[in-house]
């Protein structure tokens, strides 16, 4: 028998909501922390990747495509086609640490809430819930319909962590990437993965703004 401990990945599901930079930041944060990742990219997410990144994500060339998206090596990543309902994460006996759906479309939110399992992303999320493993969902839509709100509540009651893509501004962000990293940091905090993506709240009002040379308020005065 092998003494090596079994691979225990985080499943990352990228669905077709706007917000592919959030997925990139979470994937990067997990890999930087030395975590293993099982990646599922929905069919609709291929459209947002084309739209937001200019990337055609292909199952057959996932390593090349993921490498150029993340701008780094993809060691530690196992990729599964969203159409592959026989894939590892489709079963509870396949051990994972849990799952992050980032970004989560309202369609994914609905499908997971009702256990639709129309593709591997939704099935893996359903498995994560039934196995009582951590499930973090990062919905991206605005405004919300009543139906989406009901699905979000269902997911909350089922134990998922709902972490909307709504970055805070108390860190005095100087770039879009810092806003993106704010959400990735919240995701990584929620699943207990260490990172240094953000400067944490110090308890002192205005400290982050002063650290940045007060440029935020200077801009506001112009
Ligand atoms: C460019 C583009 C951007 C989209 N942005 C959003 C979005 O922000 N939120 C959302 O819920 N759906 C969005 N959609 C619609 C979803 O992609 C669509 O509902 C799809 O069925 C989701 O499928 P999936 O959950 O399997 O990925 C967008 C679609 C496209 C093509």
PDB file of C-alpha atoms and ligand atoms in Angstrom:
ATOM      1  CA  UNK A   1       0.000   0.000   0.000  1.00  0.00           C
ATOM      2  CA  UNK A   2       1.182   3.516  -0.794  1.00  0.00           C
ATOM      3  CA  UNK A   3       1.966   5.781   2.160  1.00  0.00           C
ATOM      4  CA  UNK A   4       1.243   8.874   0.048  1.00  0.00           C
ATOM      5  CA  UNK A   5      -1.824  10.793   1.214  1.00  0.00           C
ATOM      6  CA  UNK A   6      -4.605  10.847  -1.393  1.00  0.00           C
ATOM      7  CA  UNK A   7      -5.128  13.895  -3.557  1.00  0.00           C
ATOM      8  CA  UNK A   8      -7.819  16.095  -1.953  1.00  0.00           C
ATOM      9  CA  UNK A   9      -8.650  18.955  -4.336  1.00  0.00           C
ATOM     10  CA  UNK A  10     -10.896  21.955  -4.205  1.00  0.00           C
ATOM     11  CA  UNK A  11     -13.402  21.802  -7.047  1.00  0.00           C
ATOM     12  CA  UNK A  12     -13.650  25.158  -8.825  1.00  0.00           C
ATOM     13  CA  UNK A  13     -16.672  25.607 -11.072  1.00  0.00           C
ATOM     14  CA  UNK A  14     -16.634  28.536 -13.485  1.00  0.00           C
ATOM     15  CA  UNK A  15     -20.140  29.266 -14.773  1.00  0.00           C
ATOM     16  CA  UNK A  16     -21.335  31.705 -17.416  1.00  0.00           C
ATOM     17  CA  UNK A  17     -21.826  34.864 -15.370  1.00  0.00           C
ATOM     18  CA  UNK A  18     -19.753  37.932 -16.019  1.00  0.00           C
ATOM     19  CA  UNK A  19     -16.730  37.995 -13.716  1.00  0.00           C
ATOM     20  CA  UNK A  20     -14.060  35.670 -15.119  1.00  0.00           C
ATOM     21  CA  UNK A  21     -11.384  37.767 -13.313  1.00  0.00           C
ATOM     22  CA  UNK A  22     -12.856  36.528 -10.015  1.00  0.00           C
ATOM     23  CA  UNK A  23     -12.346  32.927 -11.153  1.00  0.00           C
ATOM     24  CA  UNK A  24      -8.793  33.701 -12.234  1.00  0.00           C
ATOM     25  CA  UNK A  25      -7.977  35.281  -8.861  1.00  0.00           C
ATOM     26  CA  UNK A  26      -9.446  32.372  -6.874  1.00  0.00           C
ATOM     27  CA  UNK A  27      -7.632  29.788  -8.999  1.00  0.00           C
ATOM     28  CA  UNK A  28      -4.377  31.704  -8.636  1.00  0.00           C
ATOM     29  CA  UNK A  29      -4.850  32.044  -4.877  1.00  0.00           C
ATOM     30  CA  UNK A  30      -5.490  28.313  -4.450  1.00  0.00           C
ATOM     31  CA  UNK A  31      -2.473  27.332  -6.551  1.00  0.00           C
ATOM     32  CA  UNK A  32      -0.242  29.887  -4.827  1.00  0.00           C
ATOM     33  CA  UNK A  33      -1.238  28.279  -1.514  1.00  0.00           C
ATOM     34  CA  UNK A  34      -0.202  24.867  -2.860  1.00  0.00           C
ATOM     35  CA  UNK A  35      -3.768  23.557  -3.032  1.00  0.00           C
ATOM     36  CA  UNK A  36      -4.902  20.992  -5.604  1.00  0.00           C
ATOM     37  CA  UNK A  37      -7.719  22.090  -7.904  1.00  0.00           C
ATOM     38  CA  UNK A  38     -10.286  20.209  -9.981  1.00  0.00           C
ATOM     39  CA  UNK A  39     -11.575  22.638 -12.595  1.00  0.00           C
ATOM     40  CA  UNK A  40     -14.937  22.616 -14.395  1.00  0.00           C
ATOM     41  CA  UNK A  41     -15.791  25.315 -16.948  1.00  0.00           C
ATOM     42  CA  UNK A  42     -19.437  25.437 -18.062  1.00  0.00           C
ATOM     43  CA  UNK A  43     -20.406  25.789 -21.723  1.00  0.00           C
ATOM     44  CA  UNK A  44     -21.693  29.312 -21.106  1.00  0.00           C
ATOM     45  CA  UNK A  45     -18.470  30.261 -19.304  1.00  0.00           C
ATOM     46  CA  UNK A  46     -16.664  29.742 -22.598  1.00  0.00           C
ATOM     47  CA  UNK A  47     -18.655  32.687 -23.926  1.00  0.00           C
ATOM     48  CA  UNK A  48     -17.712  34.949 -21.020  1.00  0.00           C
ATOM     49  CA  UNK A  49     -14.075  33.884 -21.411  1.00  0.00           C
ATOM     50  CA  UNK A  50     -14.193  34.859 -25.076  1.00  0.00           C
ATOM     51  CA  UNK A  51     -15.948  38.120 -24.220  1.00  0.00           C
ATOM     52  CA  UNK A  52     -13.904  39.188 -21.184  1.00  0.00           C
ATOM     53  CA  UNK A  53     -10.510  37.613 -21.828  1.00  0.00           C
ATOM     54  CA  UNK A  54     -10.475  36.931 -25.575  1.00  0.00           C
ATOM     55  CA  UNK A  55      -9.792  33.280 -24.770  1.00  0.00           C
ATOM     56  CA  UNK A  56     -11.324  30.261 -26.550  1.00  0.00           C
ATOM     57  CA  UNK A  57     -11.228  27.617 -23.833  1.00  0.00           C
ATOM     58  CA  UNK A  58     -10.953  24.148 -25.375  1.00  0.00           C
ATOM     59  CA  UNK A  59     -11.376  20.851 -23.510  1.00  0.00           C
ATOM     60  CA  UNK A  60      -8.692  19.163 -25.591  1.00  0.00           C
ATOM     61  CA  UNK A  61      -6.143  21.933 -25.010  1.00  0.00           C
ATOM     62  CA  UNK A  62      -7.176  22.951 -21.500  1.00  0.00           C
ATOM     63  CA  UNK A  63      -3.627  22.987 -20.192  1.00  0.00           C
ATOM     64  CA  UNK A  64      -2.475  25.498 -22.813  1.00  0.00           C
ATOM     65  CA  UNK A  65      -5.645  27.570 -22.522  1.00  0.00           C
ATOM     66  CA  UNK A  66      -5.652  27.610 -18.723  1.00  0.00           C
ATOM     67  CA  UNK A  67      -1.945  28.434 -18.716  1.00  0.00           C
ATOM     68  CA  UNK A  68      -2.448  31.448 -20.931  1.00  0.00           C
ATOM     69  CA  UNK A  69      -5.478  32.578 -18.910  1.00  0.00           C
ATOM     70  CA  UNK A  70      -3.734  32.347 -15.548  1.00  0.00           C
ATOM     71  CA  UNK A  71      -0.303  33.333 -16.888  1.00  0.00           C
ATOM     72  CA  UNK A  72       1.346  30.596 -14.841  1.00  0.00           C
ATOM     73  CA  UNK A  73       1.984  26.871 -14.738  1.00  0.00           C
ATOM     74  CA  UNK A  74      -1.079  24.723 -14.110  1.00  0.00           C
ATOM     75  CA  UNK A  75       0.550  22.088 -11.940  1.00  0.00           C
ATOM     76  CA  UNK A  76      -1.933  20.875  -9.353  1.00  0.00           C
ATOM     77  CA  UNK A  77      -4.928  21.302 -11.655  1.00  0.00           C
ATOM     78  CA  UNK A  78      -7.045  18.444 -12.949  1.00  0.00           C
ATOM     79  CA  UNK A  79      -9.536  19.464 -15.601  1.00  0.00           C
ATOM     80  CA  UNK A  80     -12.916  17.844 -16.214  1.00  0.00           C
ATOM     81  CA  UNK A  81     -15.250  18.596 -19.109  1.00  0.00           C
ATOM     82  CA  UNK A  82     -18.564  20.070 -17.975  1.00  0.00           C
ATOM     83  CA  UNK A  83     -20.303  17.486 -20.157  1.00  0.00           C
ATOM     84  CA  UNK A  84     -18.595  14.596 -18.341  1.00  0.00           C
ATOM     85  CA  UNK A  85     -21.212  13.424 -15.855  1.00  0.00           C
ATOM     86  CA  UNK A  86     -19.078  10.376 -15.105  1.00  0.00           C
ATOM     87  CA  UNK A  87     -16.171  12.522 -13.910  1.00  0.00           C
ATOM     88  CA  UNK A  88     -14.671  12.177 -10.438  1.00  0.00           C
ATOM     89  CA  UNK A  89     -16.467  15.145  -8.807  1.00  0.00           C
ATOM     90  CA  UNK A  90     -19.832  13.704  -9.930  1.00  0.00           C
ATOM     91  CA  UNK A  91     -19.562  11.177  -7.093  1.00  0.00           C
ATOM     92  CA  UNK A  92     -19.464  11.646  -3.342  1.00  0.00           C
ATOM     93  CA  UNK A  93     -16.913   8.836  -3.042  1.00  0.00           C
ATOM     94  CA  UNK A  94     -14.423  11.020  -4.937  1.00  0.00           C
ATOM     95  CA  UNK A  95     -12.835  12.947  -2.098  1.00  0.00           C
ATOM     96  CA  UNK A  96     -12.636  16.709  -2.344  1.00  0.00           C
ATOM     97  CA  UNK A  97     -12.187  19.476   0.204  1.00  0.00           C
ATOM     98  CA  UNK A  98     -15.246  21.284  -1.115  1.00  0.00           C
ATOM     99  CA  UNK A  99     -16.216  23.498  -4.004  1.00  0.00           C
ATOM    100  CA  UNK A 100     -16.265  27.123  -5.108  1.00  0.00           C
ATOM    101  CA  UNK A 101     -18.589  28.279  -7.894  1.00  0.00           C
ATOM    102  CA  UNK A 102     -17.062  31.498  -9.181  1.00  0.00           C
ATOM    103  CA  UNK A 103     -18.638  33.397 -10.796  1.00  0.00           C
ATOM    104  CA  UNK A 104     -22.080  31.821 -10.361  1.00  0.00           C
ATOM    105  CA  UNK A 105     -24.761  32.593 -12.923  1.00  0.00           C
ATOM    106  CA  UNK A 106     -28.378  32.811 -11.813  1.00  0.00           C
ATOM    107  CA  UNK A 107     -28.907  29.677 -13.913  1.00  0.00           C
ATOM    108  CA  UNK A 108     -26.238  27.851 -11.891  1.00  0.00           C
ATOM    109  CA  UNK A 109     -27.711  29.201  -8.648  1.00  0.00           C
ATOM    110  CA  UNK A 110     -31.148  27.898  -9.681  1.00  0.00           C
ATOM    111  CA  UNK A 111     -29.837  24.559 -10.917  1.00  0.00           C
ATOM    112  CA  UNK A 112     -27.847  23.890  -7.759  1.00  0.00           C
ATOM    113  CA  UNK A 113     -30.712  25.035  -5.509  1.00  0.00           C
ATOM    114  CA  UNK A 114     -33.142  22.551  -7.056  1.00  0.00           C
ATOM    115  CA  UNK A 115     -30.611  19.747  -7.575  1.00  0.00           C
ATOM    116  CA  UNK A 116     -30.951  19.863 -11.351  1.00  0.00           C
ATOM    117  CA  UNK A 117     -27.427  18.585 -12.056  1.00  0.00           C
ATOM    118  CA  UNK A 118     -27.716  19.490 -15.737  1.00  0.00           C
ATOM    119  CA  UNK A 119     -23.930  19.380 -16.133  1.00  0.00           C
ATOM    120  CA  UNK A 120     -20.851  18.435 -14.108  1.00  0.00           C
ATOM    121  CA  UNK A 121     -20.630  21.852 -12.456  1.00  0.00           C
ATOM    122  CA  UNK A 122     -24.152  21.576 -11.039  1.00  0.00           C
ATOM    123  CA  UNK A 123     -23.750  17.890 -10.178  1.00  0.00           C
ATOM    124  CA  UNK A 124     -20.457  18.512  -8.356  1.00  0.00           C
ATOM    125  CA  UNK A 125     -22.104  21.298  -6.350  1.00  0.00           C
ATOM    126  CA  UNK A 126     -25.008  18.988  -5.474  1.00  0.00           C
ATOM    127  CA  UNK A 127     -22.532  16.314  -4.372  1.00  0.00           C
ATOM    128  CA  UNK A 128     -20.682  18.893  -2.264  1.00  0.00           C
ATOM    129  CA  UNK A 129     -23.933  19.778  -0.484  1.00  0.00           C
ATOM    130  CA  UNK A 130     -25.028  16.180   0.050  1.00  0.00           C
ATOM    131  CA  UNK A 131     -21.611  15.268   1.448  1.00  0.00           C
ATOM    132  CA  UNK A 132     -21.780  18.315   3.743  1.00  0.00           C
ATOM    133  CA  UNK A 133     -18.526  19.712   2.377  1.00  0.00           C
ATOM    134  CA  UNK A 134     -17.967  23.467   2.143  1.00  0.00           C
ATOM    135  CA  UNK A 135     -19.670  25.053  -0.870  1.00  0.00           C
ATOM    136  CA  UNK A 136     -18.964  28.705  -1.635  1.00  0.00           C
ATOM    137  CA  UNK A 137     -21.079  30.364  -4.313  1.00  0.00           C
ATOM    138  CA  UNK A 138     -20.185  33.753  -5.795  1.00  0.00           C
ATOM    139  CA  UNK A 139     -23.321  34.978  -7.591  1.00  0.00           C
ATOM    140  CA  UNK A 140     -22.959  37.780 -10.136  1.00  0.00           C
ATOM    141  CA  UNK A 141     -26.123  39.426 -11.338  1.00  0.00           C
ATOM    142  CA  UNK A 142     -27.869  42.662 -10.577  1.00  0.00           C
ATOM    143  CA  UNK A 143     -30.649  43.290  -9.803  1.00  0.00           C
ATOM    144  CA  UNK A 144     -31.870  39.948  -8.489  1.00  0.00           C
ATOM    145  CA  UNK A 145     -35.262  38.496  -9.344  1.00  0.00           C
ATOM    146  CA  UNK A 146     -37.479  37.114  -6.601  1.00  0.00           C
ATOM    147  CA  UNK A 147     -36.769  33.662  -7.985  1.00  0.00           C
ATOM    148  CA  UNK A 148     -32.993  34.121  -7.674  1.00  0.00           C
ATOM    149  CA  UNK A 149     -33.437  35.446  -4.132  1.00  0.00           C
ATOM    150  CA  UNK A 150     -35.462  32.346  -3.267  1.00  0.00           C
ATOM    151  CA  UNK A 151     -32.818  30.066  -4.767  1.00  0.00           C
ATOM    152  CA  UNK A 152     -30.096  31.885  -2.826  1.00  0.00           C
ATOM    153  CA  UNK A 153     -32.054  31.395   0.395  1.00  0.00           C
ATOM    154  CA  UNK A 154     -32.514  27.703  -0.391  1.00  0.00           C
ATOM    155  CA  UNK A 155     -28.763  27.376  -0.902  1.00  0.00           C
ATOM    156  CA  UNK A 156     -28.044  29.262   2.309  1.00  0.00           C
ATOM    157  CA  UNK A 157     -30.363  26.950   4.229  1.00  0.00           C
ATOM    158  CA  UNK A 158     -28.664  23.932   2.634  1.00  0.00           C
ATOM    159  CA  UNK A 159     -25.354  25.102   4.105  1.00  0.00           C
ATOM    160  CA  UNK A 160     -23.742  26.926   1.185  1.00  0.00           C
ATOM    161  CA  UNK A 161     -21.871  30.167   1.783  1.00  0.00           C
ATOM    162  CA  UNK A 162     -23.299  32.874  -0.472  1.00  0.00           C
ATOM    163  CA  UNK A 163     -20.579  35.358  -1.221  1.00  0.00           C
ATOM    164  CA  UNK A 164     -21.864  37.876  -3.770  1.00  0.00           C
ATOM    165  CA  UNK A 165     -19.347  39.555  -6.052  1.00  0.00           C
ATOM    166  CA  UNK A 166     -19.715  42.885  -4.261  1.00  0.00           C
ATOM    167  CA  UNK A 167     -16.266  44.159  -3.299  1.00  0.00           C
ATOM    168  CA  UNK A 168     -15.773  46.577  -0.416  1.00  0.00           C
ATOM    169  CA  UNK A 169     -13.969  49.893  -0.745  1.00  0.00           C
ATOM    170  CA  UNK A 170     -12.565  50.231   2.765  1.00  0.00           C
ATOM    171  CA  UNK A 171      -9.144  49.061   1.584  1.00  0.00           C
ATOM    172  CA  UNK A 172      -8.929  52.183  -0.630  1.00  0.00           C
ATOM    173  CA  UNK A 173      -8.496  50.146  -3.837  1.00  0.00           C
ATOM    174  CA  UNK A 174      -6.231  51.708  -6.460  1.00  0.00           C
ATOM    175  CA  UNK A 175      -7.027  49.274  -9.265  1.00  0.00           C
ATOM    176  CA  UNK A 176      -9.694  46.950 -10.621  1.00  0.00           C
ATOM    177  CA  UNK A 177      -7.431  44.020  -9.701  1.00  0.00           C
ATOM    178  CA  UNK A 178      -7.606  45.067  -6.052  1.00  0.00           C
ATOM    179  CA  UNK A 179     -11.406  44.961  -6.219  1.00  0.00           C
ATOM    180  CA  UNK A 180     -11.216  41.500  -7.786  1.00  0.00           C
ATOM    181  CA  UNK A 181      -8.726  40.357  -5.141  1.00  0.00           C
ATOM    182  CA  UNK A 182     -11.098  41.543  -2.410  1.00  0.00           C
ATOM    183  CA  UNK A 183     -13.626  38.911  -3.516  1.00  0.00           C
ATOM    184  CA  UNK A 184     -10.985  36.211  -4.036  1.00  0.00           C
ATOM    185  CA  UNK A 185      -9.684  36.958  -0.524  1.00  0.00           C
ATOM    186  CA  UNK A 186     -13.181  36.512   0.924  1.00  0.00           C
ATOM    187  CA  UNK A 187     -13.530  33.184  -0.889  1.00  0.00           C
ATOM    188  CA  UNK A 188     -10.159  31.942   0.368  1.00  0.00           C
ATOM    189  CA  UNK A 189     -10.967  33.127   3.918  1.00  0.00           C
ATOM    190  CA  UNK A 190     -14.275  31.250   3.745  1.00  0.00           C
ATOM    191  CA  UNK A 191     -12.520  27.965   2.961  1.00  0.00           C
ATOM    192  CA  UNK A 192      -9.548  28.540   5.270  1.00  0.00           C
ATOM    193  CA  UNK A 193      -6.860  28.952   2.618  1.00  0.00           C
ATOM    194  CA  UNK A 194      -4.079  31.400   3.490  1.00  0.00           C
ATOM    195  CA  UNK A 195      -3.291  34.319   1.216  1.00  0.00           C
ATOM    196  CA  UNK A 196      -1.934  37.835   1.257  1.00  0.00           C
ATOM    197  CA  UNK A 197      -4.280  39.305  -1.339  1.00  0.00           C
ATOM    198  CA  UNK A 198      -5.554  42.180   0.780  1.00  0.00           C
ATOM    199  CA  UNK A 199      -4.613  44.509   3.579  1.00  0.00           C
ATOM    200  CA  UNK A 200      -6.989  43.613   6.364  1.00  0.00           C
ATOM    201  CA  UNK A 201      -9.142  46.063   8.241  1.00  0.00           C
ATOM    202  CA  UNK A 202      -7.021  47.603  10.987  1.00  0.00           C
ATOM    203  CA  UNK A 203      -9.826  49.009  13.112  1.00  0.00           C
ATOM    204  CA  UNK A 204      -8.782  52.556  12.271  1.00  0.00           C
ATOM    205  CA  UNK A 205     -11.048  54.633  10.046  1.00  0.00           C
ATOM    206  CA  UNK A 206      -9.253  56.039   6.986  1.00  0.00           C
ATOM    207  CA  UNK A 207      -5.981  54.124   7.610  1.00  0.00           C
ATOM    208  CA  UNK A 208      -5.943  52.421   4.176  1.00  0.00           C
ATOM    209  CA  UNK A 209      -6.601  55.730   2.425  1.00  0.00           C
ATOM    210  CA  UNK A 210      -3.780  57.420   4.316  1.00  0.00           C
ATOM    211  CA  UNK A 211      -1.431  54.493   3.523  1.00  0.00           C
ATOM    212  CA  UNK A 212      -2.095  55.194  -0.157  1.00  0.00           C
ATOM    213  CA  UNK A 213      -1.110  58.840   0.215  1.00  0.00           C
ATOM    214  CA  UNK A 214      -4.719  60.019   0.477  1.00  0.00           C
ATOM    215  CA  UNK A 215      -5.084  59.805  -3.324  1.00  0.00           C
ATOM    216  CA  UNK A 216      -8.714  58.678  -3.060  1.00  0.00           C
ATOM    217  CA  UNK A 217      -9.886  61.815  -1.308  1.00  0.00           C
ATOM    218  CA  UNK A 218      -7.533  63.990  -3.395  1.00  0.00           C
ATOM    219  CA  UNK A 219      -9.275  62.593  -6.491  1.00  0.00           C
ATOM    220  CA  UNK A 220     -12.668  63.355  -5.001  1.00  0.00           C
ATOM    221  CA  UNK A 221     -11.673  67.008  -4.441  1.00  0.00           C
ATOM    222  CA  UNK A 222     -10.651  67.593  -8.068  1.00  0.00           C
TER     223      UNK A 222
HETATM  224  C1  LIG B   1     -21.261  37.622 -22.145  1.00  0.00           C
HETATM  225  C2  LIG B   1     -22.289  37.062 -21.206  1.00  0.00           C
HETATM  226  C3  LIG B   1     -22.383  37.569 -19.925  1.00  0.00           C
HETATM  227  C4  LIG B   1     -23.320  37.052 -19.028  1.00  0.00           C
HETATM  228  N1  LIG B   1     -23.369  37.554 -17.771  1.00  0.00           N
HETATM  229  C5  LIG B   1     -24.207  36.997 -16.867  1.00  0.00           C
HETATM  230  C6  LIG B   1     -24.182  37.442 -15.505  1.00  0.00           C
HETATM  231  O1  LIG B   1     -23.447  38.350 -15.117  1.00  0.00           O
HETATM  232  N2  LIG B   1     -24.982  36.807 -14.614  1.00  0.00           N
HETATM  233  C7  LIG B   1     -25.806  35.762 -14.980  1.00  0.00           C
HETATM  234  O2  LIG B   1     -26.480  35.212 -14.111  1.00  0.00           O
HETATM  235  N3  LIG B   1     -25.858  35.334 -16.276  1.00  0.00           N
HETATM  236  C8  LIG B   1     -25.070  35.912 -17.216  1.00  0.00           C
HETATM  237  N4  LIG B   1     -25.091  35.464 -18.516  1.00  0.00           N
HETATM  238  C9  LIG B   1     -26.071  34.441 -18.898  1.00  0.00           C
HETATM  239  C10 LIG B   1     -25.599  33.022 -18.582  1.00  0.00           C
HETATM  240  O3  LIG B   1     -24.404  32.742 -19.286  1.00  0.00           O
HETATM  241  C11 LIG B   1     -26.701  32.023 -18.985  1.00  0.00           C
HETATM  242  O4  LIG B   1     -27.797  32.134 -18.086  1.00  0.00           O
HETATM  243  C12 LIG B   1     -26.213  30.597 -19.023  1.00  0.00           C
HETATM  244  O5  LIG B   1     -27.309  29.757 -19.293  1.00  0.00           O
HETATM  245  C13 LIG B   1     -25.550  30.171 -17.733  1.00  0.00           C
HETATM  246  O6  LIG B   1     -25.203  28.807 -17.840  1.00  0.00           O
HETATM  247  P1  LIG B   1     -24.262  28.080 -16.785  1.00  0.00           P
HETATM  248  O7  LIG B   1     -24.805  28.371 -15.433  1.00  0.00           O
HETATM  249  O8  LIG B   1     -24.366  26.638 -17.159  1.00  0.00           O
HETATM  250  O9  LIG B   1     -22.882  28.569 -16.983  1.00  0.00           O
HETATM  251  C14 LIG B   1     -24.185  35.995 -19.424  1.00  0.00           C
HETATM  252  C15 LIG B   1     -24.076  35.494 -20.725  1.00  0.00           C
HETATM  253  C16 LIG B   1     -23.141  36.013 -21.600  1.00  0.00           C
HETATM  254  C17 LIG B   1     -23.046  35.448 -22.997  1.00  0.00           C
END
